[in-house]
Amino acid sequence: MARRATASLPDSASRTLGIDADGGIVQSGRNAAAVLGAEPGDLLGTPLAELIEEGADQLEGLLRAVAEGQERTAVWRMRGPGEAVVTLQPMVGGGDLAALVHVRVALPSAERFQDPVQVRRALFDDPLTRFGANLDLDQCARELADVAVPHYCNVAAIVVLESLVAADETPGVTGGSAVLRRIALATDSHDMDWAATFPTGEVLVYPPDTPYRECLDRREAVHLKQITAEDAAAIAAAWRRAPVRELLDDVSMVMLPLIAQDSLLGMMICTRTAGFRRFDAYDVEIGMEFASRAAIVIDNARRFSRERATALTLQRSLLPNRLSHPSSVEVRHRYLPGSKLVEVGGDWYESIALPGGRVALIVGDVAGHGVKAAVTMGRLRTALHTLANLDYPPADALHILHELMTELGEQEPHFATCVYGVYDATTGLLEIASAGHLPPLLLRADGTAEYLDLPDAPPLGVVGGNPIESREYAVEDGSMFVIYTDGLVESRGRDIDDGLARLRGIFDASALGRPMEELAKACLAGVYDDHHRDDIALLIARLRRLPSDTHGSWTLPNDPAAVRRARGLVRAQLEEWGLAELSYTAELLASELVTNAVRYSPGALELRLLRERTLVVEVMDRSAALPRLRRAADDDEGGRGLLVVSEFARRWGTRRTSLGKVVWCDLPIPGTDPDGTAFTEEWPGQNHHTDEFPLPRPPRD
């Protein structure tokens, strides 16, 4: 309130009175005659209401508020000085003195800016110039202009190098011919011509032979005590802006360079319009001191903005461009950087489609903020993406990641939390492991929501504690799985338990029928206004099994005859699915995988086909030894099976199971790409081979 009152009275004389509980004046200062037009002795005993011409009806309510210990401010028309801003401040233990009354009245134009001491105090007592707490470049410039107006001048503009606003790495030209941008303009009048002639946000180059250019070239203050009509006309002609002539006629102007660490950032243009005291040499000295402080504030804001933009760009480039998952699983994500008062952090999310109708769902959080946290996040995400594609189980993948973080911590301490889940859309099993992360939320298909109780393990990179273990959950069709970082449920104004309760309240039974986008928006409702908000990463997955007619499995004996049986099963299943055109290639790949299993593993085998975004062929056996791709010599009798698979399959790989291993490969399905969208060119079909390894025709049974 006091700030707005000061803005309405650009420069003022103040008067302090003391009143009793009934509003009678019991104290008066010496400047009563200058402000109120009455001698101090004449005011004692006079009711305050008699000094008010308009607004006296508000006095009774203000006196009641003061009696309750509350400060109040009002705008009244006083006898003598006219409109005044009056503040009633309660006094405790003052005897008959119940409150102090501060009366501020506007000075005549000729008397403004007369007292250099008052001007200096008003400029340098402002919190912005003393501390520079604001780190937003545009807002900081606007507030600096609001400090200069009305305490130092009537009109103030701040222009900075365009390279500062655009966050260029090199400033380029920094003299008078530099490209600049006006980022703030403040006036103490309602004349819109200033804003129209000198618009905020304008990108400009000042014309030669103007005082603006001189200030930038010399890096010194330029003082124009009085701009004549001829001078104003010359500036307007050079600038090719006719309104400039009228606005600058008979004004006094000071142009102050903004220099921080020997670098020119721009300049501040201060103008006193006609009828006000003109700038003198002492005013220029005060202005240069103010400009030097303003330059430090602007430079700090520029550096913070550039560092934050760098970290944010780096972090966004390291986050996934798109999420992959089986067609039966629906995934939504949200990522929200920290507020401008909190540096960019190291939160990340991931959804990776795995062979066999499985998906890896991951959320992690690197401790700390800034570029270092974003770089560490990129390292972890890349490593975890690789481990997921290598089909490491969640606990094993997090253990390897823990070793990586421990190694990084030898150079500089780092730690992170992470939760990693793998959902199998063919069996409905969800395997989860956590390293110091907040518990995942599982909303089951019957409407019950619970935070999963996972084995305790320290964050990645923290030595000691329990080992990382995983747990497996049977998930019903339609259940929802929610993983998140602490920024979603914890803040300075909210306890983490309250945040967890709020999140569980969102995912109640009604959430099962609500759209995923609506749920994601509900999770972030209310977090945007938190100025101390941390990064937020959120991943929501609606888990459904693949239809039973999209996959089939068969148990085969460990016998060479199983190869022939496997080819027949593949051919029959593909004909049923309408994919007979893939039969030749799929039969060949299945026979090679089954042959390899019969030769090198004991016990029964299992063959599985999965029609999802691609056609997946899997062979499971009882041996933990993983096959290795090699190029056989000309006289070798074996060793060519995996080479054939790698040539004709889109991808192939292996993963260990509790009973042995799985060797898999996949083929693209005609008319779709691996992400399920239509091809824009003809599918190559049987021509997917090289001249070195022509595609043989499998024998017919």
XYZ file of C-alpha atoms in Angstrom:
701
model
C 0.000 0.000 0.000
C 2.787 2.379 0.912
C 4.530 1.591 -2.389
C 1.439 2.451 -4.402
C 0.951 5.633 -2.414
C 4.492 6.700 -3.160
C 3.905 6.075 -6.836
C 0.847 8.318 -6.779
C 2.876 11.113 -5.143
C 6.170 11.057 -7.089
C 7.939 13.491 -4.795
C 6.380 14.663 -1.564
C 6.748 16.614 1.621
C 5.776 14.719 4.746
C 4.151 15.788 7.990
C 3.860 13.729 11.156
C 1.129 14.326 13.738
C 0.279 12.555 16.959
C -3.357 11.840 17.821
C -5.177 10.427 20.815
C -7.791 7.675 20.806
C -10.560 10.141 19.838
C -8.629 11.577 16.891
C -7.519 14.797 18.577
C -4.039 16.158 17.659
C -1.685 15.998 20.664
C 1.676 16.376 18.861
C 2.854 18.435 15.886
C 6.199 18.851 14.104
C 7.917 21.996 12.925
C 7.013 21.715 9.229
C 3.283 22.104 9.766
C 3.195 25.438 7.995
C 4.976 24.045 4.915
C 2.696 21.038 4.592
C -0.632 21.867 6.194
C -0.539 25.652 6.098
C -0.863 26.028 9.914
C 1.573 26.635 12.768
C 2.265 23.737 15.167
C 0.766 25.528 18.124
C -2.472 26.179 16.296
C -2.949 22.450 15.568
C -2.715 21.126 19.144
C -6.129 20.112 20.430
C -7.698 20.326 16.973
C -9.635 17.206 15.863
C -8.017 15.530 12.872
C -11.408 15.451 11.151
C -11.375 19.275 10.858
C -8.320 19.096 8.567
C -10.110 16.765 6.138
C -12.278 18.231 3.368
C -13.232 14.952 1.677
C -13.140 11.466 3.220
C -13.687 12.363 6.878
C -16.392 9.683 7.059
C -13.651 7.047 6.828
C -11.828 8.342 9.917
C -14.003 6.545 12.476
C -13.341 3.147 10.878
C -9.616 3.855 10.699
C -9.509 4.849 14.375
C -11.174 1.545 15.319
C -8.578 -0.382 13.316
C -5.768 1.587 14.974
C -7.219 0.787 18.407
C -6.921 -2.909 17.463
C -3.250 -2.418 16.550
C -3.686 -2.327 12.758
C -2.009 0.189 10.437
C -4.240 1.876 7.866
C -3.675 4.165 4.852
C -6.181 6.433 3.095
C -6.183 9.138 0.431
C -7.953 12.327 1.620
C -8.350 15.871 0.404
C -6.823 18.009 3.167
C -7.454 21.667 3.864
C -4.636 23.695 2.347
C -2.381 21.202 0.527
C -5.202 19.358 -1.289
C -4.904 15.606 -1.945
C -2.697 13.739 0.519
C -1.773 10.155 1.381
C -2.402 9.656 5.109
C -1.085 6.677 7.096
C -2.209 5.962 10.660
C 0.345 3.925 12.604
C -0.714 2.617 16.066
C 1.500 3.334 19.067
C 1.750 0.909 21.995
C 2.457 2.254 25.468
C 2.449 5.885 24.332
C 0.066 7.205 27.010
C -2.259 9.749 25.438
C -0.506 9.211 22.101
C -2.622 6.551 20.353
C -1.234 6.793 16.831
C 1.123 8.642 14.534
C -0.379 10.260 11.436
C 1.968 10.566 8.434
C 0.637 13.072 5.918
C 2.298 13.177 2.507
C 1.413 15.819 -0.027
C 2.729 16.312 -3.540
C 5.237 19.092 -4.078
C 4.794 21.665 -6.851
C 6.693 20.831 -10.044
C 9.251 23.580 -9.450
C 10.139 22.135 -6.043
C 10.637 18.513 -7.134
C 14.179 17.093 -7.227
C 15.399 20.151 -5.230
C 17.045 18.288 -2.361
C 19.957 16.103 -3.601
C 20.184 14.367 -0.227
C 16.553 13.289 -0.463
C 17.041 12.135 -4.057
C 20.098 10.067 -3.118
C 18.365 8.497 -0.115
C 15.294 7.579 -2.153
C 17.436 5.942 -4.865
C 19.848 3.988 -2.716
C 17.553 2.928 0.105
C 15.438 0.878 -2.283
C 15.867 -2.883 -1.608
C 16.453 -3.577 -5.324
C 19.570 -1.397 -5.534
C 20.824 -2.636 -2.178
C 20.355 -6.362 -2.672
C 19.293 -7.050 -6.267
C 17.322 -10.123 -5.215
C 15.359 -10.292 -8.475
C 17.081 -12.489 -11.059
C 14.634 -12.089 -13.934
C 16.157 -9.681 -16.458
C 12.938 -8.051 -17.695
C 11.352 -7.696 -14.275
C 14.572 -6.420 -12.734
C 14.842 -3.720 -15.445
C 11.234 -2.639 -14.896
C 11.796 -2.334 -11.153
C 14.973 -0.303 -11.681
C 13.066 2.092 -13.916
C 10.360 2.339 -11.249
C 13.035 3.321 -8.707
C 14.410 6.083 -10.961
C 10.855 7.356 -11.554
C 9.729 9.305 -9.584
C 12.698 9.829 -7.285
C 15.241 10.932 -9.916
C 13.381 11.846 -13.103
C 9.988 11.925 -14.803
C 10.764 9.419 -17.558
C 13.301 6.561 -17.464
C 14.159 4.000 -20.122
C 16.585 1.075 -19.977
C 18.115 -0.337 -23.147
C 20.513 -3.285 -23.203
C 22.497 -5.092 -25.870
C 20.340 -7.456 -27.870
C 22.984 -10.154 -27.336
C 22.213 -10.099 -23.602
C 18.511 -10.706 -24.146
C 19.093 -13.319 -26.837
C 21.693 -15.076 -24.625
C 24.256 -15.168 -27.439
C 27.635 -16.591 -26.583
C 29.490 -13.632 -28.097
C 28.304 -10.056 -27.596
C 29.499 -8.892 -31.036
C 29.463 -5.117 -31.501
C 29.210 -3.310 -28.161
C 29.590 0.354 -29.177
C 27.159 2.911 -30.483
C 26.373 0.868 -33.592
C 25.334 -2.173 -31.534
C 21.849 -3.632 -31.798
C 19.935 -2.854 -28.609
C 16.570 -3.603 -27.078
C 14.483 -1.372 -24.855
C 13.380 -3.593 -21.983
C 11.831 -1.039 -19.615
C 10.122 2.359 -19.747
C 8.588 4.213 -16.793
C 6.842 7.600 -16.579
C 5.154 9.474 -13.750
C 2.370 10.816 -15.970
C -0.452 9.284 -17.945
C 0.897 10.567 -21.274
C 0.808 7.540 -23.586
C 2.921 9.312 -26.222
C 6.113 8.215 -24.445
C 5.155 4.527 -24.553
C 4.007 4.830 -28.183
C 7.157 6.637 -29.336
C 9.590 4.542 -27.288
C 7.872 1.125 -27.085
C 9.139 -1.512 -24.682
C 10.631 -4.512 -26.448
C 11.738 -2.530 -29.499
C 14.972 -3.678 -31.146
C 16.900 -0.669 -32.448
C 20.194 0.861 -33.494
C 20.628 4.497 -32.500
C 21.363 6.796 -35.460
C 24.780 8.519 -35.716
C 25.327 12.048 -34.446
C 22.865 11.662 -31.599
C 23.574 11.871 -27.848
C 22.488 8.248 -27.471
C 25.235 7.094 -29.802
C 27.751 9.337 -28.035
C 26.997 7.750 -24.641
C 27.514 4.228 -25.973
C 30.697 5.107 -27.887
C 32.347 7.023 -25.060
C 30.975 4.847 -22.235
C 30.485 8.021 -20.264
C 27.470 9.954 -19.046
C 26.044 12.477 -21.505
C 24.395 15.489 -19.869
C 21.968 17.625 -21.856
C 20.883 20.325 -19.418
C 18.250 21.692 -21.801
C 17.307 20.374 -25.201
C 16.162 23.207 -27.413
C 13.525 22.932 -30.107
C 16.262 22.866 -32.755
C 18.123 20.071 -30.955
C 14.910 18.074 -30.576
C 14.134 18.539 -34.262
C 17.625 17.297 -35.206
C 17.284 14.166 -33.051
C 13.809 13.478 -34.482
C 15.108 13.873 -38.041
C 18.072 11.534 -37.403
C 15.742 9.007 -35.837
C 12.984 9.570 -38.426
C 10.362 9.790 -35.703
C 8.318 12.958 -35.751
C 6.845 12.598 -32.212
C 10.370 12.698 -30.748
C 10.576 16.409 -31.557
C 7.616 17.346 -29.375
C 8.503 14.983 -26.510
C 12.127 16.154 -26.204
C 11.471 19.856 -26.626
C 12.637 21.786 -23.536
C 13.518 18.709 -21.486
C 16.617 17.982 -19.443
C 18.237 14.622 -20.109
C 21.022 12.414 -18.722
C 22.215 9.243 -20.465
C 24.005 6.866 -18.106
C 26.040 3.885 -19.405
C 25.475 0.536 -17.696
C 28.926 -1.006 -17.191
C 29.621 -4.176 -15.171
C 33.057 -5.802 -14.962
C 34.350 -3.488 -17.701
C 31.629 -4.698 -20.088
C 29.043 -2.361 -21.593
C 25.552 -3.760 -21.019
C 23.523 -0.818 -22.314
C 22.391 2.492 -20.881
C 19.734 4.227 -18.820
C 18.074 7.334 -20.270
C 16.644 9.711 -17.640
C 14.489 12.712 -18.584
C 13.051 15.604 -16.616
C 10.254 17.248 -18.538
C 9.562 20.964 -18.866
C 8.638 22.730 -15.634
C 10.841 20.585 -13.404
C 14.292 21.323 -12.027
C 16.939 20.551 -14.639
C 19.790 18.111 -14.168
C 23.055 19.579 -12.903
C 26.539 18.110 -12.436
C 25.683 16.786 -8.981
C 22.620 15.002 -10.372
C 24.838 13.373 -12.985
C 27.164 12.135 -10.260
C 24.231 10.651 -8.339
C 22.911 9.103 -11.550
C 26.253 7.471 -12.379
C 26.399 5.901 -8.924
C 22.873 4.591 -9.357
C 23.695 3.299 -12.867
C 26.739 1.410 -11.564
C 24.572 -0.391 -9.013
C 21.863 -0.998 -11.600
C 24.454 -2.509 -13.964
C 25.484 -5.028 -11.290
C 21.852 -6.019 -10.736
C 21.259 -6.405 -14.493
C 24.482 -8.349 -14.966
C 23.556 -10.763 -12.170
C 20.137 -11.291 -13.732
C 21.729 -11.808 -17.157
C 24.195 -14.387 -15.840
C 21.508 -16.273 -13.961
C 19.175 -16.251 -16.973
C 21.920 -17.554 -19.249
C 22.970 -20.308 -16.852
C 19.392 -21.355 -16.269
C 18.642 -21.337 -20.012
C 21.753 -23.445 -20.632
C 20.822 -25.958 -17.959
C 17.202 -26.094 -19.104
C 18.192 -26.592 -22.748
C 20.671 -29.286 -21.765
C 18.167 -31.025 -19.552
C 15.400 -30.971 -22.157
C 17.799 -32.304 -24.792
C 18.631 -35.212 -22.486
C 15.009 -36.099 -21.773
C 13.258 -38.542 -24.154
C 11.653 -37.096 -27.275
C 8.893 -39.692 -27.226
C 7.923 -42.671 -25.096
C 7.580 -46.222 -26.408
C 5.357 -48.925 -24.923
C 3.224 -51.911 -25.970
C -0.033 -51.108 -27.702
C -2.090 -52.300 -24.714
C -0.339 -49.929 -22.297
C -1.278 -46.239 -22.185
C 1.379 -43.860 -20.858
C 1.265 -40.147 -20.038
C 4.079 -38.031 -18.646
C 4.617 -34.551 -17.296
C 7.867 -32.730 -16.776
C 7.896 -29.305 -15.131
C 11.169 -27.423 -14.562
C 11.730 -25.750 -11.221
C 10.474 -22.204 -10.724
C 12.801 -19.310 -11.586
C 13.776 -19.064 -7.935
C 15.048 -22.669 -8.052
C 17.689 -23.740 -10.545
C 17.091 -26.530 -13.037
C 17.367 -29.964 -11.460
C 18.088 -33.525 -12.532
C 14.654 -35.178 -12.704
C 13.974 -37.552 -15.568
C 11.436 -40.122 -16.769
C 11.494 -42.963 -19.275
C 9.177 -45.467 -20.906
C 10.958 -48.068 -23.049
C 9.213 -50.796 -25.012
C 11.027 -54.101 -24.466
C 10.790 -57.294 -26.541
C 8.060 -59.729 -25.654
C 5.313 -57.179 -24.947
C 7.086 -55.667 -21.956
C 7.762 -52.055 -21.008
C 10.275 -50.422 -18.649
C 8.823 -47.525 -16.627
C 11.422 -45.338 -14.917
C 11.561 -42.096 -12.931
C 14.715 -40.716 -11.298
C 15.965 -37.648 -9.491
C 19.582 -36.467 -9.225
C 20.300 -34.516 -6.052
C 21.164 -30.859 -6.544
C 20.396 -28.301 -9.224
C 22.033 -26.591 -12.169
C 24.107 -27.766 -15.105
C 25.982 -30.416 -13.097
C 22.753 -32.095 -12.032
C 21.465 -32.020 -15.632
C 24.711 -33.576 -16.944
C 24.617 -36.320 -14.300
C 20.996 -36.976 -15.192
C 21.979 -37.397 -18.837
C 24.661 -39.916 -17.910
C 22.308 -41.963 -15.762
C 19.496 -41.911 -18.282
C 21.791 -43.039 -21.095
C 23.249 -45.824 -18.945
C 19.828 -46.987 -17.763
C 18.452 -46.903 -21.300
C 21.307 -49.174 -22.380
C 20.775 -51.544 -19.439
C 17.052 -51.733 -20.190
C 17.716 -52.618 -23.827
C 20.137 -55.298 -22.618
C 17.199 -56.747 -20.670
C 18.766 -56.499 -17.235
C 16.197 -57.035 -14.462
C 15.326 -53.852 -12.522
C 17.383 -54.698 -9.421
C 20.444 -55.655 -11.478
C 20.178 -52.530 -13.625
C 19.981 -50.265 -10.565
C 22.927 -52.067 -8.972
C 25.083 -51.393 -12.043
C 23.882 -47.789 -11.998
C 24.855 -47.589 -8.327
C 28.395 -48.681 -9.218
C 28.536 -45.970 -11.876
C 27.384 -43.316 -9.406
C 29.935 -44.502 -6.858
C 32.681 -44.117 -9.463
C 31.467 -40.638 -10.382
C 31.382 -39.754 -6.700
C 35.130 -40.313 -6.417
C 35.629 -37.222 -8.581
C 32.715 -35.194 -7.231
C 29.992 -36.333 -4.787
C 26.800 -37.353 -6.560
C 23.767 -39.362 -5.609
C 20.364 -39.977 -7.103
C 17.135 -41.808 -6.416
C 15.387 -43.992 -8.960
C 12.422 -46.331 -9.272
C 12.433 -48.890 -12.087
C 9.501 -51.099 -13.038
C 9.041 -53.648 -15.834
C 5.500 -54.638 -16.821
C 4.858 -57.754 -18.899
C 1.705 -57.215 -20.925
C 1.383 -60.918 -21.717
C 1.454 -62.209 -18.127
C 0.295 -59.123 -16.193
C 3.309 -59.209 -13.870
C 4.968 -55.997 -12.668
C 8.525 -56.216 -11.312
C 9.769 -53.132 -9.441
C 12.994 -52.071 -7.740
C 13.746 -48.785 -5.971
C 16.906 -47.014 -4.840
C 15.947 -44.481 -2.177
C 12.971 -43.214 -4.189
C 9.453 -42.349 -3.053
C 7.042 -45.316 -3.209
C 5.124 -45.924 -6.454
C 1.343 -45.659 -6.368
C -0.710 -48.560 -7.732
C -4.425 -48.071 -8.360
C -5.868 -51.540 -8.820
C -8.749 -52.400 -11.112
C -11.077 -52.810 -8.100
C -10.561 -49.127 -7.152
C -8.172 -49.593 -4.215
C -5.039 -47.435 -4.247
C -1.875 -48.219 -2.315
C 1.723 -47.105 -2.108
C 3.827 -50.182 -2.823
C 6.093 -51.279 0.000
C 9.423 -51.965 -1.712
C 12.618 -53.180 -0.009
C 14.598 -50.327 1.528
C 17.766 -49.399 -0.346
C 19.957 -46.270 -0.220
C 20.085 -43.801 -3.116
C 22.420 -44.536 -6.008
C 25.965 -43.511 -5.122
C 25.494 -43.773 -1.345
C 27.814 -46.448 0.053
C 26.380 -48.885 2.593
C 22.850 -49.902 3.445
C 20.688 -52.722 2.165
C 21.189 -54.187 -1.305
C 18.767 -53.253 -4.062
C 16.046 -55.887 -4.409
C 12.951 -56.141 -6.549
C 9.417 -57.326 -5.889
C 6.867 -58.750 -8.281
C 3.167 -57.884 -8.303
C 0.287 -59.444 -10.203
C -1.596 -56.562 -11.827
C -5.183 -56.784 -13.007
C -6.226 -55.369 -16.365
C -6.902 -51.629 -16.239
C -4.788 -50.901 -13.156
C -2.847 -47.638 -13.031
C 0.811 -47.269 -12.064
C 2.089 -43.837 -10.964
C 5.736 -42.894 -10.344
C 6.933 -39.370 -9.626
C 9.659 -37.222 -8.062
C 9.510 -35.415 -4.728
C 8.734 -32.032 -6.308
C 5.170 -33.233 -6.926
C 4.350 -34.063 -3.293
C 6.697 -31.870 -1.242
C 7.245 -28.110 -1.045
C 8.075 -25.444 1.497
C 4.434 -24.886 2.282
C 3.301 -28.529 2.275
C 4.443 -31.568 4.212
C 5.309 -34.650 2.185
C 2.658 -36.735 3.959
C 0.001 -34.232 2.894
C 1.328 -34.364 -0.671
C 1.190 -38.159 -0.753
C -2.353 -38.109 0.613
C -3.366 -35.578 -2.050
C -1.899 -37.744 -4.827
C -3.710 -40.839 -3.566
C -6.911 -38.789 -3.419
C -6.575 -38.005 -7.125
C -6.191 -41.690 -8.001
C -9.322 -42.985 -6.322
C -11.815 -45.377 -7.842
C -13.194 -42.684 -10.147
C -9.769 -42.278 -11.777
C -10.172 -45.638 -13.513
C -12.715 -44.109 -15.888
C -11.129 -40.671 -16.307
C -8.941 -39.723 -19.308
C -5.200 -39.896 -18.688
C -4.678 -36.271 -19.746
C -7.205 -35.125 -17.173
C -5.407 -37.065 -14.435
C -2.031 -35.633 -15.435
C -3.430 -32.096 -15.251
C -5.007 -32.794 -11.866
C -1.659 -33.930 -10.476
C -0.053 -30.584 -11.388
C -2.971 -28.394 -10.338
C -1.806 -25.664 -7.980
C 1.953 -26.198 -8.341
C 2.575 -23.367 -10.830
C 2.158 -20.623 -8.229
C 4.855 -22.044 -5.953
C 7.877 -19.761 -6.410
C 10.149 -22.274 -4.653
C 8.976 -25.293 -6.640
C 11.464 -28.064 -7.365
C 11.554 -29.988 -10.654
C 8.655 -32.383 -11.195
C 8.726 -35.591 -13.233
C 5.554 -37.684 -13.425
C 4.793 -40.903 -15.294
C 1.310 -42.454 -15.348
C 0.679 -45.833 -16.991
C -2.641 -47.611 -17.510
C -1.654 -51.291 -17.575
C -3.597 -53.723 -19.737
C -2.650 -57.163 -21.012
C -2.293 -57.903 -24.681
C -5.279 -59.806 -26.132
C -4.883 -63.566 -25.959
C -5.182 -63.884 -29.747
C -1.999 -61.812 -30.247
C 0.408 -64.359 -28.776
C 0.893 -68.086 -28.623
C 3.396 -70.407 -26.913
C 4.251 -74.067 -27.263
C 6.475 -76.466 -25.279
C 8.901 -78.489 -27.404
C 11.074 -81.465 -26.467
C 14.845 -81.189 -26.523
C 15.081 -83.180 -29.718
C 16.238 -82.375 -33.286
C 12.719 -83.149 -34.487
C 11.545 -80.075 -32.552
C 13.006 -77.892 -35.314
C 10.548 -79.277 -37.857
C 7.698 -78.959 -35.340
C 8.623 -75.309 -34.676
C 8.482 -74.427 -38.377
C 5.032 -75.936 -38.671
C 3.735 -74.085 -35.621
C 5.075 -70.769 -36.910
C 3.571 -71.308 -40.366
C 0.164 -72.234 -38.989
C 0.050 -69.318 -36.549
C 1.054 -66.735 -39.162
C -1.610 -68.032 -41.557
C -4.179 -67.615 -38.770
C -2.982 -64.022 -38.197
C -3.030 -63.222 -41.924
C 0.748 -62.791 -42.042
C 1.579 -65.677 -44.379
C 3.917 -63.392 -46.339
C 6.257 -63.390 -43.322
C 6.225 -67.157 -43.051
C 9.455 -67.896 -44.981
C 11.564 -65.510 -42.922
C 9.909 -66.315 -39.580
C 10.265 -70.087 -40.115
C 13.956 -69.678 -40.866
C 14.570 -67.564 -37.736
C 12.565 -69.913 -35.498
C 14.426 -72.962 -36.794
C 17.801 -71.357 -36.169
C 16.862 -70.364 -32.587
C 15.383 -73.768 -31.774
C 18.408 -75.541 -33.285
C 20.730 -73.484 -31.113
C 18.677 -74.311 -27.987
C 18.546 -78.044 -28.765
C 22.290 -78.149 -29.279
C 23.479 -76.195 -26.244
C 20.831 -76.491 -23.481
C 19.234 -79.330 -21.509
C 15.549 -79.884 -20.847
C 12.413 -78.825 -22.647
C 12.129 -75.677 -24.773
C 9.387 -73.137 -25.203
C 8.597 -71.353 -28.461
C 6.546 -68.168 -28.339
C 5.179 -65.893 -31.069
C 3.910 -62.390 -30.299
C 2.090 -60.128 -32.756
C 2.373 -56.642 -31.395
C 4.021 -53.650 -33.063
C 6.382 -56.209 -34.587
C 6.358 -59.983 -34.955
C 8.468 -61.381 -32.115
C 9.896 -64.896 -32.093
C 11.161 -66.147 -28.709
C 12.783 -69.407 -27.675
C 13.221 -70.155 -23.943
C 15.569 -72.847 -22.666
C 17.108 -74.063 -19.371
C 20.686 -72.867 -19.964
C 21.973 -69.607 -18.415
C 24.816 -69.360 -20.935
C 24.114 -66.531 -23.386
C 24.895 -67.113 -27.088
C 27.586 -65.021 -28.725
C 27.576 -63.763 -32.292
C 30.660 -64.687 -34.336
C 31.637 -65.175 -37.974
C 32.373 -68.803 -38.742
C 35.355 -69.843 -40.837
C 34.834 -71.457 -44.243
C 35.614 -74.957 -42.910
C 33.501 -74.658 -39.714
C 30.462 -76.919 -39.555
C 28.516 -74.610 -37.198
C 28.465 -71.103 -35.791
C 26.336 -69.510 -38.519
C 22.905 -69.605 -36.880
C 23.024 -66.284 -35.015
C 24.714 -64.649 -37.989
C 21.724 -65.591 -40.132
C 19.357 -64.307 -37.418
C 21.188 -60.978 -37.149
C 21.054 -60.488 -40.915
C 17.373 -61.191 -41.494
C 15.756 -60.050 -38.252
C 15.072 -56.425 -37.448
C 16.630 -56.909 -34.012
C 17.693 -59.809 -31.839
C 18.791 -60.212 -28.244
C 18.870 -62.326 -25.116
C 17.769 -62.046 -21.500
C 18.170 -64.242 -18.481
C 15.221 -65.720 -16.589
C 14.936 -67.529 -13.273
C 15.082 -70.886 -15.110
C 17.508 -70.079 -17.935
C 17.374 -67.596 -20.789
C 15.327 -66.270 -23.680
C 16.720 -65.672 -27.173
C 14.458 -63.486 -29.291
C 14.263 -61.689 -32.619
C 11.611 -59.641 -34.371
C 10.399 -58.764 -37.847
C 8.519 -55.671 -39.073
C 4.855 -56.288 -39.850
C 3.738 -55.111 -43.310
C 1.971 -51.752 -43.185
C 3.293 -50.690 -39.795
C 6.532 -49.448 -38.341
C 7.820 -50.531 -34.908
C 5.796 -47.729 -33.307
C 2.565 -48.834 -34.927
C 2.152 -46.116 -37.600
C 1.692 -46.730 -41.292
C 4.685 -46.864 -43.582
C 4.963 -44.114 -46.196
C 6.767 -46.377 -48.643
C 6.294 -49.918 -49.801
C 7.376 -52.569 -47.295
C 10.376 -54.461 -48.707
C 9.072 -57.866 -47.634
C 11.211 -60.764 -48.793
C 13.920 -58.439 -50.165
C 15.184 -57.715 -46.645
C 18.599 -59.276 -47.154
C 22.068 -58.516 -48.488
C 23.885 -59.895 -51.490
C 26.360 -61.588 -49.158
C 23.632 -63.512 -47.340
C 20.780 -64.248 -49.770
C 17.575 -65.410 -48.119
C 17.173 -69.205 -48.439
C 13.787 -70.855 -48.740
C 13.018 -73.016 -45.653
C 12.134 -76.614 -46.447
C 8.436 -77.427 -46.490
C 7.242 -80.093 -44.079
